Amino acid sequence: MVPRRCIYFLYFLLGAYAVCAQATLLRETQVVLFGSELSWGLVFAFWLAGVAMGAQLTRPLLRSRGRELRVFAAANITMPLLLVVAVLFLRGARSLLGTDSGEHIGLGNMLLVSAATTLPVSLWIGLAFPAAAAMLGETSERTAEKARTVGFVYLAEATGSLVGGVLFSFVFVTRLNVFTFAFGGGAVIAVATANLVYRHTRSMVFSIPVYLWAAASAWLVLTGAASRLDDTSVLIRWRSFAHGIELMAWDDSKHQNIAVGRLADQYSLYTNGTVAATWPDHSAHAIEAHFAACQHPRPDRMLVLGGGVEGILKELLRHDPEYLDYVTLDHKEHELVTTHLGASDRAAIEDVRTQVHLTDARRFVKHAAQWVESSYDLVILAAPEPTSALLARLYTEEFFVELSRIMSANGTLVFSLTGSVGAWGPEVSEYVGSVVTPLERVFPEVLLTFGDPVRIVAAKQTDSMTDSGALLAERYRTRNVNSPFFSPLWFEGGSDLLDAAKRTLVREAIATQPPRHYNSDMKPVASLYQLKLWLAAGGSTHSRGAGIVSSVLEIRLWWVFAAIFTCMLIGMLGALGRGGRGVRQAALMWSVGTTGFAAMAIEITLLYTLQILYGYVYGLVGLAIGIFMFGLVLGAALMNKYLGAQSPSQPPPQGFKILFALDISLAMFATTLPWVTGLLQAPALHDVAQMILFCLVGVTGVIGGLLFPLAAFVRLNDQASAAGAAAAVDTADHVGAAVGALVTGVVLVPVVGLAGTCLVVALMKVLSSLFVVGAVTVRLETEPSQ
């Protein structure tokens, strides 16, 4: 007899380990892909696809009785080892693919890397679930009892995921390196597995190898070998980012991966693999600072957002402002950078006029709007360009509105984007236009310079900013600014950035080649236009990738609606040919699959919303997944309690009625979600918005948790095998979720926006409810009940 409590406890451990493994792979992949949120969709999709593949593989493996324990034990032992291999591969992936320093991985290689590292790890979760259900469920005679057994296994995994998510976000992410966690957690699971095998077989023959593996894993952790492996693999990854540059320091904060490199006397800051700043570069920083400062007649109150401590601050202070506020999100990044700054830059930070704010730029601006004294004459947006949705949120119309509220009546905003020193092709025009167009909706005066980068100046009044180099030089000289790194002659002909004819060409290029979409909080499309620009600049090597991104940007919302309707229609027509039983099974699997799609789409949408409000999700991924699983715990527990009170002969239509109610509930939830998240943008709700968003993630999990045991119950009325029912429902759920993660993360959110994604989910579940109604109301042939 298989000890039930041992299985539940072991599956609890496996669930906790799995959520930490998933969060680890997501973070590591995001670094390799230069911080792109495409990694969310790819990792979630391939993780769920791997679980579905594993569930399907159990069908032939479990046909012979007695294999359940071996499959379950193999899954527990193998997954930690494959996690180690996956992380090693991720950190060496760029080198293995021959990707040069600073070069993006192509779209095809993005898919390859994500699949090769995620699928092998998650596949074992899919193998373990039906095996555990088979060991526990086959001893029961009642359909409802078998379904409850499947639900209890699901509940054990979800509870473990909740605990694992909390531990990962608040303990592991800051205190343990990846390999210490992988081997240490693997050792704990191996001991529990060996104990289960021994208690079931009463033989040490099979248990001793597992105990030895646990001892080896523990030895790697206790001797520091796991930490040394982590350091070595970090160096391998670093060389792929910055070949020939010495790695001075690195860290993983809750916001991002940070590294500082040095080449001779020059330092570079890398965030998620991309160069965020280089110093000392006195000339470039002086040009940036003095061009911005001279765009205002008298900038007494200055604000610098997102960067600039490496050289801009000391040049701005030469204009003698009353005060200068500097805002940066990551305190670990600030500490690493300031440690390697020169004396003059450190003095600028310590100047009495300088105030450093270690907080998110959007949060600072939102709250600064409530301060009467916070009326800035000059705002410099010194953050990196919008290469990801995280950075794109600093270039949206909504943020420009918030900035205008904290600027003085003649306040000026200055920032830069990638431009071109030659003809402006469609890629550059679309990228710059996706940001400039929403900027012009907020500020009446916008100036674009010529060249690369294109410097963008926005003003609330026409008399503050200027396109006259002579006036800029006059302002510089009148203030008695004396910088050894800059001359006002640069304004008077040292550069053609203000050449009227060339600036006209820039404007004409954007007007004749406008983007189809504009960057906003609800549609962070600037990151896709930036990716398209980079791929197009890569020549023939990445031309196909640029074409794919261009095709994605052409997608319309009604195309998505049509695709969903067509898929459901094909499924219904195919099911009709298999009679009443086929219609019921098709409706059930469609409901399960679309619920998986909807749950993952909503979770990713809420992660984007969380990032918009707070500036990061890098350190909260595990917590978000854990809270989602907590919702699954509640939902599964409630449904298990309901199923426990059912008669053995409960007819299938009763289950379909509940399926219909769940489909409609999820559609209504998705429909109201944009309105709720819109309310959370209010400054008064900012401090509680995070808690509300996590509650919404939990509600999504509850609906999914209610469905899983119910679907197993309905399926068991047509199929008596607990393992078969678990595998079928688990496969449909994870295939739907995998498709939802991939489509939402890569297409829906960037192109149709957060609100459009919610509409897609709502339509999908409304159609699913109609399919379920059809399965109940159509005249079915009489079938024997259980």
GROMACS .gro file of C-alpha atoms in nm, residues 349-690:
model
  342
  349ILE     CA    1   2.613   6.343  -0.537
  350GLU     CA    2   2.719   6.483  -0.199
  351ASP     CA    3   2.654   6.846  -0.299
  352VAL     CA    4   2.402   7.019  -0.070
  353ARG     CA    5   2.187   7.105  -0.374
  354THR     CA    6   2.161   6.739  -0.479
  355GLN     CA    7   1.897   6.510  -0.335
  356VAL     CA    8   1.912   6.140  -0.429
  357HIS     CA    9   1.580   5.951  -0.430
  358LEU     CA   10   1.607   5.570  -0.444
  359THR     CA   11   1.263   5.495  -0.581
  360ASP     CA   12   1.080   5.428  -0.905
  361ALA     CA   13   1.070   5.730  -1.138
  362ARG     CA   14   0.697   5.699  -1.201
  363ARG     CA   15   0.619   5.661  -0.834
  364PHE     CA   16   0.830   5.968  -0.753
  365VAL     CA   17   0.660   6.177  -1.021
  366LYS     CA   18   0.313   6.060  -0.921
  367HIS     CA   19   0.368   6.164  -0.559
  368ALA     CA   20   0.566   6.478  -0.648
  369ALA     CA   21   0.254   6.608  -0.824
  370GLN     CA   22   0.101   6.645  -0.477
  371TRP     CA   23   0.385   6.864  -0.351
  372VAL     CA   24   0.335   7.238  -0.399
  373GLU     CA   25   0.710   7.307  -0.401
  374SER     CA   26   0.785   7.042  -0.664
  375SER     CA   27   0.760   7.255  -0.976
  376TYR     CA   28   1.057   7.172  -1.195
  377ASP     CA   29   1.197   7.404  -1.461
  378LEU     CA   30   1.401   7.128  -1.626
  379VAL     CA   31   1.335   6.754  -1.639
  380ILE     CA   32   1.593   6.526  -1.798
  381LEU     CA   33   1.479   6.173  -1.873
  382ALA     CA   34   1.817   5.999  -1.861
  383ALA     CA   35   1.686   5.641  -1.848
  384PRO     CA   36   1.795   5.387  -2.111
  385GLU     CA   37   1.590   5.373  -2.429
  386PRO     CA   38   1.264   5.170  -2.432
  387THR     CA   39   1.416   4.832  -2.519
  388SER     CA   40   1.163   4.660  -2.292
  389ALA     CA   41   0.816   4.729  -2.157
  390LEU     CA   42   0.981   4.812  -1.824
  391LEU     CA   43   1.163   5.102  -1.988
  392ALA     CA   44   0.884   5.183  -2.235
  393ARG     CA   45   0.663   5.286  -1.941
  394LEU     CA   46   0.887   5.594  -1.907
  395TYR     CA   47   0.803   5.705  -2.263
  396THR     CA   48   0.422   5.681  -2.262
  397GLU     CA   49   0.159   5.950  -2.299
  398GLU     CA   50   0.037   5.879  -1.947
  399PHE     CA   51   0.382   5.943  -1.802
  400PHE     CA   52   0.428   6.258  -2.009
  401VAL     CA   53   0.102   6.388  -1.858
  402GLU     CA   54   0.231   6.313  -1.508
  403LEU     CA   55   0.558   6.492  -1.588
  404SER     CA   56   0.379   6.801  -1.717
  405ARG     CA   57   0.195   6.832  -1.386
  406ILE     CA   58   0.518   6.868  -1.186
  407MET     CA   59   0.682   7.112  -1.429
  408SER     CA   60   0.670   7.489  -1.397
  409ALA     CA   61   0.468   7.701  -1.638
  410ASN     CA   62   0.767   7.730  -1.874
  411GLY     CA   63   0.915   7.390  -1.783
  412THR     CA   64   1.119   7.188  -2.032
  413LEU     CA   65   1.160   6.812  -2.079
  414VAL     CA   66   1.465   6.666  -2.257
  415PHE     CA   67   1.553   6.307  -2.358
  416SER     CA   68   1.719   6.115  -2.641
  417LEU     CA   69   1.634   5.824  -2.872
  418THR     CA   70   1.820   5.635  -3.140
  419GLY     CA   71   1.818   5.838  -3.462
  420SER     CA   72   2.012   5.835  -3.788
  421VAL     CA   73   2.287   6.051  -3.939
  422GLY     CA   74   2.160   5.962  -4.288
  423ALA     CA   75   1.821   5.900  -4.444
  424TRP     CA   76   1.547   5.806  -4.201
  425GLY     CA   77   1.407   5.468  -4.301
  426PRO     CA   78   1.071   5.336  -4.180
  427GLU     CA   79   1.222   5.152  -3.883
  428VAL     CA   80   1.374   5.468  -3.731
  429SER     CA   81   1.069   5.680  -3.817
  430GLU     CA   82   0.825   5.434  -3.662
  431TYR     CA   83   1.032   5.393  -3.348
  432VAL     CA   84   1.080   5.764  -3.284
  433GLY     CA   85   0.724   5.842  -3.397
  434SER     CA   86   0.575   5.591  -3.152
  435VAL     CA   87   0.714   5.808  -2.870
  436VAL     CA   88   0.706   6.158  -3.022
  437THR     CA   89   0.341   6.146  -3.130
  438PRO     CA   90   0.205   6.086  -2.775
  439LEU     CA   91   0.456   6.345  -2.649
  440GLU     CA   92   0.305   6.605  -2.885
  441ARG     CA   93  -0.040   6.533  -2.748
  442VAL     CA   94   0.078   6.656  -2.406
  443PHE     CA   95   0.328   6.935  -2.483
  444PRO     CA   96   0.241   7.214  -2.729
  445GLU     CA   97   0.604   7.259  -2.838
  446VAL     CA   98   0.832   6.971  -2.937
  447LEU     CA   99   1.175   7.003  -3.096
  448LEU     CA  100   1.362   6.719  -3.266
  449THR     CA  101   1.731   6.756  -3.349
  450PHE     CA  102   1.911   6.586  -3.636
  451GLY     CA  103   2.154   6.298  -3.596
  452ASP     CA  104   2.208   5.995  -3.378
  453PRO     CA  105   2.096   6.019  -3.109
  454VAL     CA  106   1.802   6.243  -3.187
  455ARG     CA  107   1.757   6.482  -2.896
  456ILE     CA  108   1.397   6.561  -2.813
  457VAL     CA  109   1.289   6.876  -2.629
  458ALA     CA  110   0.932   6.934  -2.513
  459ALA     CA  111   0.812   7.256  -2.352
  460LYS     CA  112   0.493   7.387  -2.198
  461GLN     CA  113   0.557   7.733  -2.349
  462THR     CA  114   0.722   7.845  -2.672
  463ASP     CA  115   0.947   8.104  -2.507
  464SER     CA  116   1.152   7.855  -2.304
  465MET     CA  117   1.298   7.605  -2.553
  466THR     CA  118   1.482   7.718  -2.866
  467ASP     CA  119   1.621   7.585  -3.194
  468SER     CA  120   1.875   7.871  -3.212
  469GLY     CA  121   2.233   7.770  -3.147
  470ALA     CA  122   2.323   8.136  -3.090
  471LEU     CA  123   2.064   8.169  -2.813
  472LEU     CA  124   2.182   7.846  -2.649
  473ALA     CA  125   2.541   7.977  -2.653
  474GLU     CA  126   2.426   8.310  -2.510
  475ARG     CA  127   2.246   8.139  -2.222
  476TYR     CA  128   2.558   7.932  -2.150
  477ARG     CA  129   2.786   8.236  -2.143
  478THR     CA  130   2.543   8.455  -1.946
  479ARG     CA  131   2.539   8.203  -1.663
  480ASN     CA  132   2.921   8.209  -1.647
  481VAL     CA  133   2.935   7.833  -1.682
  482ASN     CA  134   3.292   7.709  -1.699
  483SER     CA  135   3.323   7.345  -1.798
  484PRO     CA  136   3.658   7.204  -1.912
  485PHE     CA  137   3.471   6.947  -2.120
  486PHE     CA  138   3.244   7.177  -2.325
  487SER     CA  139   3.256   7.493  -2.535
  488PRO     CA  140   2.953   7.703  -2.643
  489LEU     CA  141   3.101   7.697  -2.994
  490TRP     CA  142   2.944   7.351  -3.017
  491PHE     CA  143   2.606   7.527  -3.026
  492GLU     CA  144   2.724   7.773  -3.291
  493GLY     CA  145   2.833   7.531  -3.558
  494GLY     CA  146   3.028   7.258  -3.389
  495SER     CA  147   2.736   7.025  -3.464
  496ASP     CA  148   2.457   7.014  -3.723
  497LEU     CA  149   2.196   6.883  -3.480
  498LEU     CA  150   2.003   7.214  -3.503
  499ASP     CA  151   2.036   7.254  -3.882
  500ALA     CA  152   1.688   7.365  -3.995
  501ALA     CA  153   1.690   7.183  -4.329
  502LYS     CA  154   1.801   6.852  -4.177
  503ARG     CA  155   1.549   6.879  -3.893
  504THR     CA  156   1.278   6.931  -4.155
  505LEU     CA  157   1.382   6.602  -4.318
  506VAL     CA  158   1.340   6.429  -3.982
  507ARG     CA  159   0.988   6.566  -3.942
  508GLU     CA  160   0.894   6.472  -4.298
  509ALA     CA  161   1.022   6.117  -4.249
  510ILE     CA  162   0.807   6.066  -3.939
  511ALA     CA  163   0.503   6.222  -4.111
  512THR     CA  164   0.533   6.004  -4.423
  513GLN     CA  165   0.628   5.683  -4.235
  514PRO     CA  166   0.416   5.697  -3.918
  515PRO     CA  167   0.386   5.402  -3.680
  516ARG     CA  168   0.063   5.208  -3.670
  517HIS     CA  169   0.067   5.206  -3.291
  518TYR     CA  170   0.173   5.462  -3.032
  519ASN     CA  171   0.345   5.386  -2.703
  520SER     CA  172   0.117   5.392  -2.399
  521ASP     CA  173   0.079   5.226  -2.062
  522MET     CA  174  -0.184   4.993  -2.201
  523LYS     CA  175   0.017   4.920  -2.517
  524PRO     CA  176   0.397   4.932  -2.457
  525VAL     CA  177   0.473   4.900  -2.827
  526ALA     CA  178   0.789   5.115  -2.836
  527SER     CA  179   0.992   4.813  -2.725
  528LEU     CA  180   0.875   4.616  -3.032
  529TYR     CA  181   0.959   4.905  -3.265
  530GLN     CA  182   1.302   4.927  -3.104
  531LEU     CA  183   1.353   4.551  -3.156
  532LYS     CA  184   1.245   4.586  -3.519
  533LEU     CA  185   1.491   4.873  -3.564
  534TRP     CA  186   1.775   4.671  -3.417
  535LEU     CA  187   1.696   4.361  -3.626
  536ALA     CA  188   1.673   4.569  -3.944
  537ALA     CA  189   2.011   4.725  -3.867
  538GLY     CA  190   2.158   4.375  -3.835
  539GLY     CA  191   2.145   4.322  -4.211
  540SER     CA  192   2.069   3.986  -4.371
  541THR     CA  193   2.143   3.797  -4.048
  542HIS     CA  194   1.832   3.935  -3.877
  543SER     CA  195   1.622   4.052  -4.173
  544ARG     CA  196   1.376   3.766  -4.132
  545GLY     CA  197   1.332   3.854  -3.766
  546ALA     CA  198   1.259   4.216  -3.858
  547GLY     CA  199   0.996   4.092  -4.102
  548ILE     CA  200   0.832   3.878  -3.833
  549VAL     CA  201   0.817   4.170  -3.590
  550SER     CA  202   0.673   4.387  -3.867
  551SER     CA  203   0.402   4.126  -3.932
  552VAL     CA  204   0.318   4.108  -3.562
  553LEU     CA  205   0.276   4.485  -3.553
  554GLU     CA  206   0.019   4.458  -3.834
  555ILE     CA  207  -0.214   4.233  -3.633
  556ARG     CA  208  -0.566   4.368  -3.568
  557LEU     CA  209  -0.789   4.286  -3.273
  558TRP     CA  210  -1.068   4.155  -3.497
  559TRP     CA  211  -0.820   3.911  -3.654
  560VAL     CA  212  -0.771   3.756  -3.310
  561PHE     CA  213  -1.148   3.739  -3.257
  562ALA     CA  214  -1.191   3.565  -3.593
  563ALA     CA  215  -0.916   3.313  -3.514
  564ILE     CA  216  -1.077   3.219  -3.180
  565PHE     CA  217  -1.419   3.173  -3.338
  566THR     CA  218  -1.275   2.963  -3.620
  567CYS     CA  219  -1.088   2.733  -3.382
  568MET     CA  220  -1.397   2.671  -3.173
  569LEU     CA  221  -1.613   2.610  -3.481
  570ILE     CA  222  -1.367   2.352  -3.612
  571GLY     CA  223  -1.366   2.179  -3.273
  572MET     CA  224  -1.746   2.168  -3.259
  573LEU     CA  225  -1.781   2.030  -3.610
  574GLY     CA  226  -1.520   1.763  -3.542
  575ALA     CA  227  -1.693   1.663  -3.219
  576LEU     CA  228  -2.035   1.623  -3.385
  577GLY     CA  229  -1.897   1.338  -3.592
  578ARG     CA  230  -1.816   1.144  -3.273
  579GLY     CA  231  -2.165   1.156  -3.123
  580GLY     CA  232  -2.288   1.284  -2.790
  581ARG     CA  233  -1.992   1.157  -2.591
  582GLY     CA  234  -1.756   1.329  -2.834
  583VAL     CA  235  -1.943   1.660  -2.802
  584ARG     CA  236  -1.927   1.645  -2.424
  585GLN     CA  237  -1.558   1.562  -2.419
  586ALA     CA  238  -1.477   1.833  -2.675
  587ALA     CA  239  -1.675   2.095  -2.481
  588LEU     CA  240  -1.502   1.991  -2.159
  589MET     CA  241  -1.152   2.004  -2.307
  590TRP     CA  242  -1.227   2.338  -2.478
  591SER     CA  243  -1.349   2.483  -2.147
  592VAL     CA  244  -1.040   2.354  -1.963
  593GLY     CA  245  -0.801   2.471  -2.235
  594THR     CA  246  -0.952   2.819  -2.268
  595THR     CA  247  -0.954   2.857  -1.890
  596GLY     CA  248  -0.581   2.778  -1.891
  597PHE     CA  249  -0.535   3.034  -2.170
  598ALA     CA  250  -0.741   3.294  -1.986
  599ALA     CA  251  -0.570   3.242  -1.651
  600MET     CA  252  -0.223   3.280  -1.801
  601ALA     CA  253  -0.327   3.579  -2.014
  602ILE     CA  254  -0.474   3.754  -1.709
  603GLU     CA  255  -0.168   3.674  -1.496
  604ILE     CA  256   0.068   3.823  -1.756
  605THR     CA  257  -0.161   4.126  -1.793
  606LEU     CA  258  -0.151   4.181  -1.418
  607LEU     CA  259   0.230   4.145  -1.417
  608TYR     CA  260   0.249   4.419  -1.680
  609THR     CA  261   0.017   4.636  -1.472
  610LEU     CA  262   0.229   4.575  -1.163
  611GLN     CA  263   0.538   4.676  -1.359
  612ILE     CA  264   0.370   4.992  -1.488
  613LEU     CA  265   0.285   5.099  -1.134
  614TYR     CA  266   0.599   4.994  -0.948
  615GLY     CA  267   0.875   4.964  -1.207
  616TYR     CA  268   0.976   4.602  -1.163
  617VAL     CA  269   0.858   4.242  -1.135
  618TYR     CA  270   1.204   4.082  -1.152
  619GLY     CA  271   1.202   3.996  -0.784
  620LEU     CA  272   0.827   3.937  -0.754
  621VAL     CA  273   0.779   3.667  -1.016
  622GLY     CA  274   0.796   3.387  -0.761
  623LEU     CA  275   0.549   3.563  -0.532
  624ALA     CA  276   0.306   3.624  -0.819
  625ILE     CA  277   0.320   3.259  -0.922
  626GLY     CA  278   0.283   3.153  -0.558
  627ILE     CA  279  -0.025   3.370  -0.504
  628PHE     CA  280  -0.175   3.234  -0.824
  629MET     CA  281  -0.118   2.885  -0.688
  630PHE     CA  282  -0.272   2.991  -0.355
  631GLY     CA  283  -0.585   3.074  -0.552
  632LEU     CA  284  -0.567   2.729  -0.702
  633VAL     CA  285  -0.549   2.584  -0.349
  634LEU     CA  286  -0.869   2.762  -0.247
  635GLY     CA  287  -1.051   2.674  -0.567
  636ALA     CA  288  -0.947   2.308  -0.562
  637ALA     CA  289  -1.034   2.274  -0.192
  638LEU     CA  290  -1.381   2.422  -0.243
  639MET     CA  291  -1.453   2.200  -0.541
  640ASN     CA  292  -1.321   1.892  -0.362
  641LYS     CA  293  -1.557   1.964  -0.074
  642TYR     CA  294  -1.846   1.994  -0.318
  643LEU     CA  295  -1.754   1.672  -0.499
  644GLY     CA  296  -1.726   1.484  -0.171
  645ALA     CA  297  -2.097   1.540  -0.111
  646GLN     CA  298  -2.203   1.412  -0.454
  647SER     CA  299  -2.381   1.087  -0.525
  648PRO     CA  300  -2.185   0.820  -0.715
  649SER     CA  301  -2.451   0.838  -0.989
  650GLN     CA  302  -2.439   1.217  -1.028
  651PRO     CA  303  -2.511   1.277  -1.401
  652PRO     CA  304  -2.260   1.465  -1.621
  653PRO     CA  305  -2.491   1.760  -1.706
  654GLN     CA  306  -2.468   1.885  -1.345
  655GLY     CA  307  -2.094   1.928  -1.393
  656PHE     CA  308  -2.150   2.107  -1.722
  657LYS     CA  309  -2.380   2.357  -1.553
  658ILE     CA  310  -2.100   2.449  -1.315
  659LEU     CA  311  -1.858   2.468  -1.609
  660PHE     CA  312  -2.093   2.716  -1.774
  661ALA     CA  313  -2.104   2.929  -1.457
  662LEU     CA  314  -1.723   2.929  -1.431
  663ASP     CA  315  -1.686   3.029  -1.797
  664ILE     CA  316  -1.926   3.321  -1.756
  665SER     CA  317  -1.760   3.429  -1.430
  666LEU     CA  318  -1.418   3.436  -1.595
  667ALA     CA  319  -1.556   3.635  -1.891
  668MET     CA  320  -1.709   3.892  -1.655
  669PHE     CA  321  -1.387   3.910  -1.453
  670ALA     CA  322  -1.180   3.975  -1.767
  671THR     CA  323  -1.426   4.239  -1.888
  672THR     CA  324  -1.405   4.442  -1.567
  673LEU     CA  325  -1.027   4.405  -1.527
  674PRO     CA  326  -0.923   4.708  -1.744
  675TRP     CA  327  -1.159   4.930  -1.546
  676VAL     CA  328  -1.019   4.806  -1.213
  677THR     CA  329  -0.654   4.841  -1.317
  678GLY     CA  330  -0.732   5.189  -1.450
  679LEU     CA  331  -0.856   5.292  -1.105
  680LEU     CA  332  -0.533   5.168  -0.951
  681GLN     CA  333  -0.343   5.438  -1.144
  682ALA     CA  334  -0.481   5.698  -0.900
  683PRO     CA  335  -0.210   5.834  -0.665
  684ALA     CA  336  -0.435   5.779  -0.363
  685LEU     CA  337  -0.441   5.404  -0.431
  686HIS     CA  338  -0.072   5.366  -0.511
  687ASP     CA  339   0.025   5.224  -0.173
  688VAL     CA  340  -0.243   4.954  -0.181
  689ALA     CA  341  -0.244   4.886  -0.556
  690GLN     CA  342   0.020   4.613  -0.525
   0.00000   0.00000   0.00000
